[in-house]
């Protein structure tokens, strides 16, 4: 049927289809919305939908890289859960003279005070090394890159853990705790930053939590492993050196992992940054991300390094934010959770 019907006059009656009628009614309700505005609205809506579709895309290689970087957390968790359990292992206590073998009348076991000192140094030196590594790491990864920092930290840890696993006396066990601790501290600072900088915005939070997940996984893994290691005379050596395996895997993975594009852009290495993005982003995302990274790094450079005075100023509630951040971290440490983690086997053994 022809939508235009002649009535014998100079006017025509137009039969309006339902969808057009609906649009006309909307226009009447919103007279300020012009045809151009409506077209722009439709275009924007479609663009938004297309943009949402693009945002959910994630290259599998990004997940692989994030999981590899998170191996540092697995190493950390393994060390936390491994050291404390050795304090109860018969082979460990006999090797370092804390106890005497049956029938060895000439043996004089260590006093309770000596044992407590040894335990404190084993755990304390690890924490001291971690603090040093965490303080030094930002200087290294800001000047030389994220990859070289993780590589150096992993090698430090491997050396320290290998010396501990092959220790012939208590001093050889305690001093290398500084090395392995420094490696863990540096990884703790660098790996989460690296993961966050490589992860796409839509899944950055999920991938960044891999660090915490792997720490807990490492604690659980070594806790289960220690059940069997406790019955082996040299099982304690695996408790101290077993996580070398994860560190070696991390070193190997670093050979195929890209450098952080953000770091490369900040250093003016735009070609290398684009190559890195090619491996972790889809082709149509690279140009826009390069522009965004360039803009952000330039803004940071223009702002410069904040002074101590700015950190404690009331502008932008900086003093409040700083105090809140320090308080949260301090409460976490002062709660005694570190003592519980490192001495959990002893605590559980005494009370259960």
Coordinates of C-alpha atoms in Angstrom, one line a residue:
X1 CA 0.0 0.0 0.0
X2 CA 1.3 3.5 -0.9
X3 CA 1.8 5.3 2.4
X4 CA 0.7 8.6 0.6
X5 CA -3.1 8.6 -0.1
X6 CA -4.6 11.4 -2.2
X7 CA -7.7 13.0 -0.7
X8 CA -8.6 15.1 -3.7
X9 CA -7.1 18.1 -2.2
X10 CA -3.6 19.7 -2.3
X11 CA -2.8 18.1 1.0
X12 CA -1.5 14.6 1.4
X13 CA -2.1 12.2 4.4
X14 CA 1.1 10.5 5.4
X15 CA 0.8 7.2 7.2
X16 CA 3.7 7.2 9.7
X17 CA 5.3 3.8 10.5
X18 CA 5.3 2.9 14.3
X19 CA 9.0 3.3 14.7
X20 CA 9.1 6.7 13.1
X21 CA 6.0 7.7 15.1
X22 CA 7.8 6.8 18.3
X23 CA 10.8 8.9 17.3
X24 CA 8.5 11.8 16.5
X25 CA 6.8 11.5 19.9
X26 CA 10.1 11.5 21.6
X27 CA 11.0 14.7 19.7
X28 CA 7.8 16.3 20.7
X29 CA 8.5 15.5 24.4
X30 CA 12.0 16.9 24.1
X31 CA 11.7 19.8 21.6
X32 CA 15.2 21.0 22.4
X33 CA 16.7 17.8 20.9
X34 CA 17.4 18.4 17.3
X35 CA 17.8 15.9 14.5
X36 CA 21.6 16.5 14.6
X37 CA 21.6 15.9 18.4
X38 CA 19.7 12.7 18.0
X39 CA 22.1 11.4 15.4
X40 CA 25.0 12.4 17.6
X41 CA 23.4 10.6 20.6
X42 CA 22.9 7.5 18.5
X43 CA 26.4 7.6 17.2
X44 CA 27.8 8.2 20.7
X45 CA 25.8 5.3 22.1
X46 CA 27.0 2.9 19.4
X47 CA 30.6 4.1 19.9
X48 CA 30.2 3.4 23.6
X49 CA 29.0 -0.1 23.0
X50 CA 31.8 -0.7 20.5
X51 CA 34.2 0.7 23.0
X52 CA 32.9 -1.6 25.8
X53 CA 33.3 -4.6 23.5
X54 CA 36.9 -3.7 22.8
X55 CA 37.7 -3.1 26.5
X56 CA 36.9 -6.7 27.5
X57 CA 39.5 -8.1 25.1
X58 CA 42.6 -9.5 26.7
X59 CA 45.5 -11.2 25.1
X60 CA 46.4 -14.5 26.7
X61 CA 50.0 -13.5 26.8
X62 CA 49.2 -10.8 29.3
X63 CA 47.9 -13.3 31.7
X64 CA 51.0 -15.5 31.2
X65 CA 53.3 -12.6 31.9
X66 CA 51.4 -11.5 35.0
X67 CA 51.4 -15.1 36.4
X68 CA 55.2 -15.3 35.7
X69 CA 55.8 -12.0 37.5
X70 CA 53.7 -13.2 40.4
X71 CA 56.0 -16.1 41.0
X72 CA 57.9 -13.7 43.2
X73 CA 54.9 -13.9 45.6
X74 CA 55.1 -17.7 45.5
X75 CA 58.7 -17.5 46.5
X76 CA 57.9 -15.1 49.3
X77 CA 55.1 -17.2 50.7
X78 CA 57.2 -20.4 50.5
X79 CA 60.0 -18.8 52.5
X80 CA 57.5 -17.5 55.1
X81 CA 56.0 -20.9 55.7
X82 CA 59.2 -22.9 55.3
X83 CA 61.6 -21.4 57.8
X84 CA 59.4 -21.6 60.8
X85 CA 58.5 -25.3 60.3
X86 CA 62.2 -26.3 60.3
X87 CA 62.5 -25.2 64.0
X88 CA 60.6 -28.3 64.9
X89 CA 62.2 -30.7 62.5
X90 CA 64.3 -33.3 64.2
X91 CA 67.0 -33.4 61.5
X92 CA 67.4 -29.6 61.7
X93 CA 67.6 -29.5 65.5
X94 CA 70.2 -32.3 65.5
X95 CA 72.3 -30.7 62.7
X96 CA 72.7 -27.4 64.4
X97 CA 73.1 -28.8 67.9
X98 CA 69.8 -27.7 69.4
X99 CA 69.1 -31.3 70.4
X100 CA 71.4 -34.3 71.0
X101 CA 71.0 -37.7 69.3
X102 CA 70.0 -40.6 71.5
X103 CA 73.0 -42.3 73.1
X104 CA 75.3 -39.3 72.4
X105 CA 76.4 -38.7 76.0
X106 CA 79.2 -36.3 75.0
X107 CA 76.7 -33.9 73.3
X108 CA 75.7 -30.7 75.1
X109 CA 72.4 -29.3 73.5
X110 CA 72.0 -25.6 73.0
X111 CA 70.3 -23.7 75.8
X112 CA 66.8 -22.3 75.3
X113 CA 68.3 -18.8 75.1
X114 CA 70.7 -19.8 72.3
X115 CA 67.9 -21.5 70.4
X116 CA 65.7 -18.4 70.7
X117 CA 68.5 -16.2 69.5
X118 CA 69.1 -18.4 66.5
X119 CA 65.5 -18.4 65.6
X120 CA 65.3 -14.7 66.0
X121 CA 68.3 -14.1 63.7
X122 CA 67.0 -16.5 61.1
X123 CA 63.7 -14.6 60.8
X124 CA 65.0 -11.2 61.7
X125 CA 67.8 -11.1 59.1
X126 CA 65.3 -12.1 56.4
X127 CA 63.1 -9.2 57.4
X128 CA 66.1 -6.8 57.5
X129 CA 67.1 -7.9 54.0
X130 CA 63.6 -7.5 52.7
X131 CA 63.5 -3.9 54.0
X132 CA 66.8 -3.1 52.3
X133 CA 65.6 -4.6 49.1
X134 CA 62.3 -2.7 49.2
X135 CA 64.1 0.6 49.8
X136 CA 66.7 0.1 47.0
X137 CA 64.4 -1.5 44.4
X138 CA 62.6 1.7 43.3
X139 CA 65.9 3.4 42.4
X140 CA 66.8 0.4 40.3
X141 CA 63.6 -0.1 38.4
X142 CA 63.1 3.6 37.8
X143 CA 66.6 4.0 36.3
X144 CA 67.2 0.6 34.7
X145 CA 63.8 -1.0 34.2
X146 CA 61.4 -3.5 35.7
X147 CA 62.9 -6.6 34.1
X148 CA 66.5 -6.0 35.2
X149 CA 65.2 -5.4 38.7
X150 CA 63.3 -8.7 38.8
X151 CA 66.2 -10.5 37.3
X152 CA 68.7 -9.1 39.8
X153 CA 66.3 -9.8 42.7
X154 CA 65.7 -13.4 41.6
X155 CA 69.5 -14.1 41.2
X156 CA 70.1 -12.6 44.7
X157 CA 67.4 -14.9 46.1
X158 CA 68.8 -18.0 44.4
X159 CA 72.3 -17.3 45.8
X160 CA 70.9 -16.8 49.3
X161 CA 68.6 -19.8 49.2
X162 CA 71.3 -22.1 47.8
X163 CA 73.7 -21.1 50.6
X164 CA 71.0 -21.8 53.2
X165 CA 70.1 -25.1 51.8
X166 CA 73.7 -26.2 51.8
X167 CA 74.5 -24.7 55.3
X168 CA 77.0 -26.5 57.4
X169 CA 76.7 -24.3 60.4
X170 CA 74.3 -21.7 61.8
X171 CA 76.2 -18.7 60.6
X172 CA 76.1 -20.1 57.0
X173 CA 72.3 -20.3 57.4
X174 CA 71.7 -16.9 59.0
X175 CA 73.9 -14.5 56.9
X176 CA 72.4 -15.6 53.5
X177 CA 69.0 -14.8 54.9
X178 CA 70.0 -11.2 54.2
X179 CA 70.5 -12.0 50.6
X180 CA 67.3 -13.9 50.0
X181 CA 65.4 -11.3 52.0
X182 CA 66.8 -8.5 49.8
X183 CA 65.7 -10.4 46.7
X184 CA 62.2 -10.9 48.1
X185 CA 62.0 -7.2 49.2
X186 CA 62.9 -6.1 45.7
X187 CA 60.5 -8.4 44.0
X188 CA 57.7 -7.3 46.4
X189 CA 58.2 -3.7 45.2
X190 CA 58.8 -4.4 41.5
X191 CA 56.5 -7.3 40.5
X192 CA 53.2 -5.7 41.4
X193 CA 54.2 -2.5 39.6
X194 CA 55.2 -4.5 36.5
X195 CA 51.9 -6.4 36.5
X196 CA 49.9 -3.2 36.9
X197 CA 51.7 -1.5 34.1
X198 CA 51.3 -4.4 31.6
X199 CA 47.7 -5.3 32.5
X200 CA 44.8 -3.7 30.5
X201 CA 42.7 -1.3 32.5
X202 CA 39.6 -3.6 32.5
X203 CA 41.5 -6.4 34.3
X204 CA 44.3 -4.6 36.1
X205 CA 42.8 -5.2 39.5
X206 CA 42.3 -8.9 38.9
X207 CA 45.8 -9.5 37.6
X208 CA 47.4 -7.3 40.3
X209 CA 45.8 -9.5 43.0
X210 CA 47.8 -12.5 41.7
X211 CA 50.7 -11.2 43.9
X212 CA 48.7 -11.7 47.1
X213 CA 47.2 -14.9 45.9
X214 CA 50.6 -16.5 45.1
X215 CA 52.0 -15.5 48.6
X216 CA 49.2 -17.4 50.3
X217 CA 49.6 -20.2 47.8
X218 CA 53.3 -20.4 48.7
X219 CA 52.5 -20.6 52.4
X220 CA 50.0 -23.4 51.9
X221 CA 52.2 -25.3 49.5
X222 CA 55.2 -25.4 51.8
X223 CA 53.1 -26.1 54.9
X224 CA 51.8 -29.3 53.2
X225 CA 55.2 -30.2 52.0
X226 CA 56.7 -29.8 55.4
X227 CA 54.5 -32.6 56.7
X228 CA 56.5 -35.1 54.7
X229 CA 59.9 -33.2 55.0
X230 CA 59.7 -33.4 58.8
X231 CA 60.4 -37.2 58.6
X232 CA 63.5 -36.8 56.4
X233 CA 66.8 -36.0 58.1
X234 CA 67.7 -33.4 55.4
X235 CA 64.2 -32.3 54.7
X236 CA 64.9 -28.9 56.2
X237 CA 67.2 -28.1 53.3
X238 CA 64.2 -28.4 50.9
X239 CA 62.2 -26.0 53.2
X240 CA 64.9 -23.4 52.7
X241 CA 65.9 -24.0 49.2
X242 CA 62.9 -25.6 47.4
X243 CA 61.6 -22.3 46.2
X244 CA 64.8 -21.9 44.1
X245 CA 62.8 -23.8 41.5
X246 CA 60.3 -21.0 41.2
X247 CA 63.0 -18.4 41.1
X248 CA 64.8 -20.2 38.2
X249 CA 61.4 -20.4 36.3
X250 CA 61.0 -16.6 36.8
X251 CA 64.5 -15.9 35.5
X252 CA 63.7 -18.1 32.5
X253 CA 60.4 -16.4 31.8
X254 CA 62.0 -12.9 32.0
X255 CA 63.8 -13.8 28.7
X256 CA 60.5 -13.7 26.9
X257 CA 58.6 -11.1 29.0
X258 CA 58.4 -7.6 27.6
X259 CA 59.7 -4.5 29.4
X260 CA 57.1 -2.2 30.9
X261 CA 55.8 0.1 28.1
X262 CA 55.3 2.9 30.6
X263 CA 58.9 2.7 31.7
X264 CA 60.1 2.7 28.0
X265 CA 57.9 5.7 27.1
X266 CA 59.2 7.6 30.2
X267 CA 62.7 7.0 29.0
X268 CA 61.9 8.2 25.5
X269 CA 62.2 4.7 23.9
X270 CA 59.0 5.0 21.9
X271 CA 59.9 2.3 19.3
X272 CA 60.7 -0.2 22.0
X273 CA 57.5 0.8 23.8
X274 CA 55.4 0.2 20.7
X275 CA 57.1 -3.2 20.3
X276 CA 56.3 -4.1 23.9
X277 CA 52.7 -3.1 23.5
X278 CA 52.4 -5.1 20.3
X279 CA 52.9 -8.2 22.5
X280 CA 50.3 -7.4 25.1
X281 CA 47.7 -5.3 23.3
X282 CA 45.6 -5.7 20.1
X283 CA 46.6 -3.8 17.1
X284 CA 43.8 -1.3 17.2
X285 CA 44.6 -0.4 20.9
X286 CA 48.3 0.4 20.5
X287 CA 48.1 4.0 19.0
X288 CA 45.6 5.2 21.7
X289 CA 47.6 3.7 24.5
X290 CA 50.9 5.2 23.2
X291 CA 49.2 8.6 23.2
X292 CA 47.9 8.1 26.7
X293 CA 51.3 6.8 28.1
X294 CA 53.1 9.8 26.5
X295 CA 50.6 12.2 28.0
X296 CA 50.8 10.7 31.5
X297 CA 54.6 10.5 31.6
X298 CA 55.0 14.1 30.4
X299 CA 52.6 15.3 33.1
X300 CA 54.6 13.4 35.7
X301 CA 57.8 14.9 34.4
X302 CA 56.4 18.4 34.5
X303 CA 55.2 17.9 38.1
X304 CA 58.6 16.7 39.2
X305 CA 59.4 15.0 42.4
X306 CA 57.3 16.0 45.4
X307 CA 59.2 17.6 48.3
X308 CA 58.8 16.4 51.9
X309 CA 57.0 19.7 52.6
X310 CA 54.4 18.9 49.9
X311 CA 53.8 15.4 51.4
X312 CA 52.9 16.9 54.8
X313 CA 50.9 19.9 53.4
X314 CA 47.2 20.3 53.9
X315 CA 46.7 20.9 50.1
X316 CA 44.6 18.2 48.5
X317 CA 44.4 16.6 52.0
X318 CA 47.9 15.2 51.5
X319 CA 48.7 15.1 55.2
X320 CA 45.5 13.2 55.9
X321 CA 46.1 10.8 53.1
X322 CA 49.7 10.2 54.2
X323 CA 48.7 9.7 57.8
X324 CA 45.9 7.3 56.8
X325 CA 48.3 5.2 54.6
X326 CA 51.0 5.0 57.3
X327 CA 48.4 4.1 59.9
X328 CA 47.0 1.3 57.9
X329 CA 50.4 -0.2 57.2
X330 CA 51.6 0.3 60.8
X331 CA 48.5 -1.3 62.3
X332 CA 49.0 -4.3 60.0
X333 CA 52.6 -4.8 61.3
X334 CA 51.9 -3.9 64.9
X335 CA 49.1 -6.5 65.0
X336 CA 51.9 -9.2 65.2
X337 CA 50.9 -11.0 62.0
X338 CA 54.6 -11.4 61.0
X339 CA 55.4 -13.2 64.2
X340 CA 52.3 -15.5 63.7
X341 CA 53.4 -16.3 60.1
X342 CA 57.0 -17.0 60.9
X343 CA 56.4 -18.8 64.2
X344 CA 53.0 -20.5 63.4
X345 CA 54.4 -24.0 63.6
X346 CA 55.9 -23.4 67.0
X347 CA 52.7 -21.7 68.3
X348 CA 50.5 -24.5 67.0
X349 CA 52.9 -27.2 68.4
X350 CA 52.7 -25.6 71.9
X351 CA 49.0 -25.1 72.1
X352 CA 47.7 -28.1 70.1

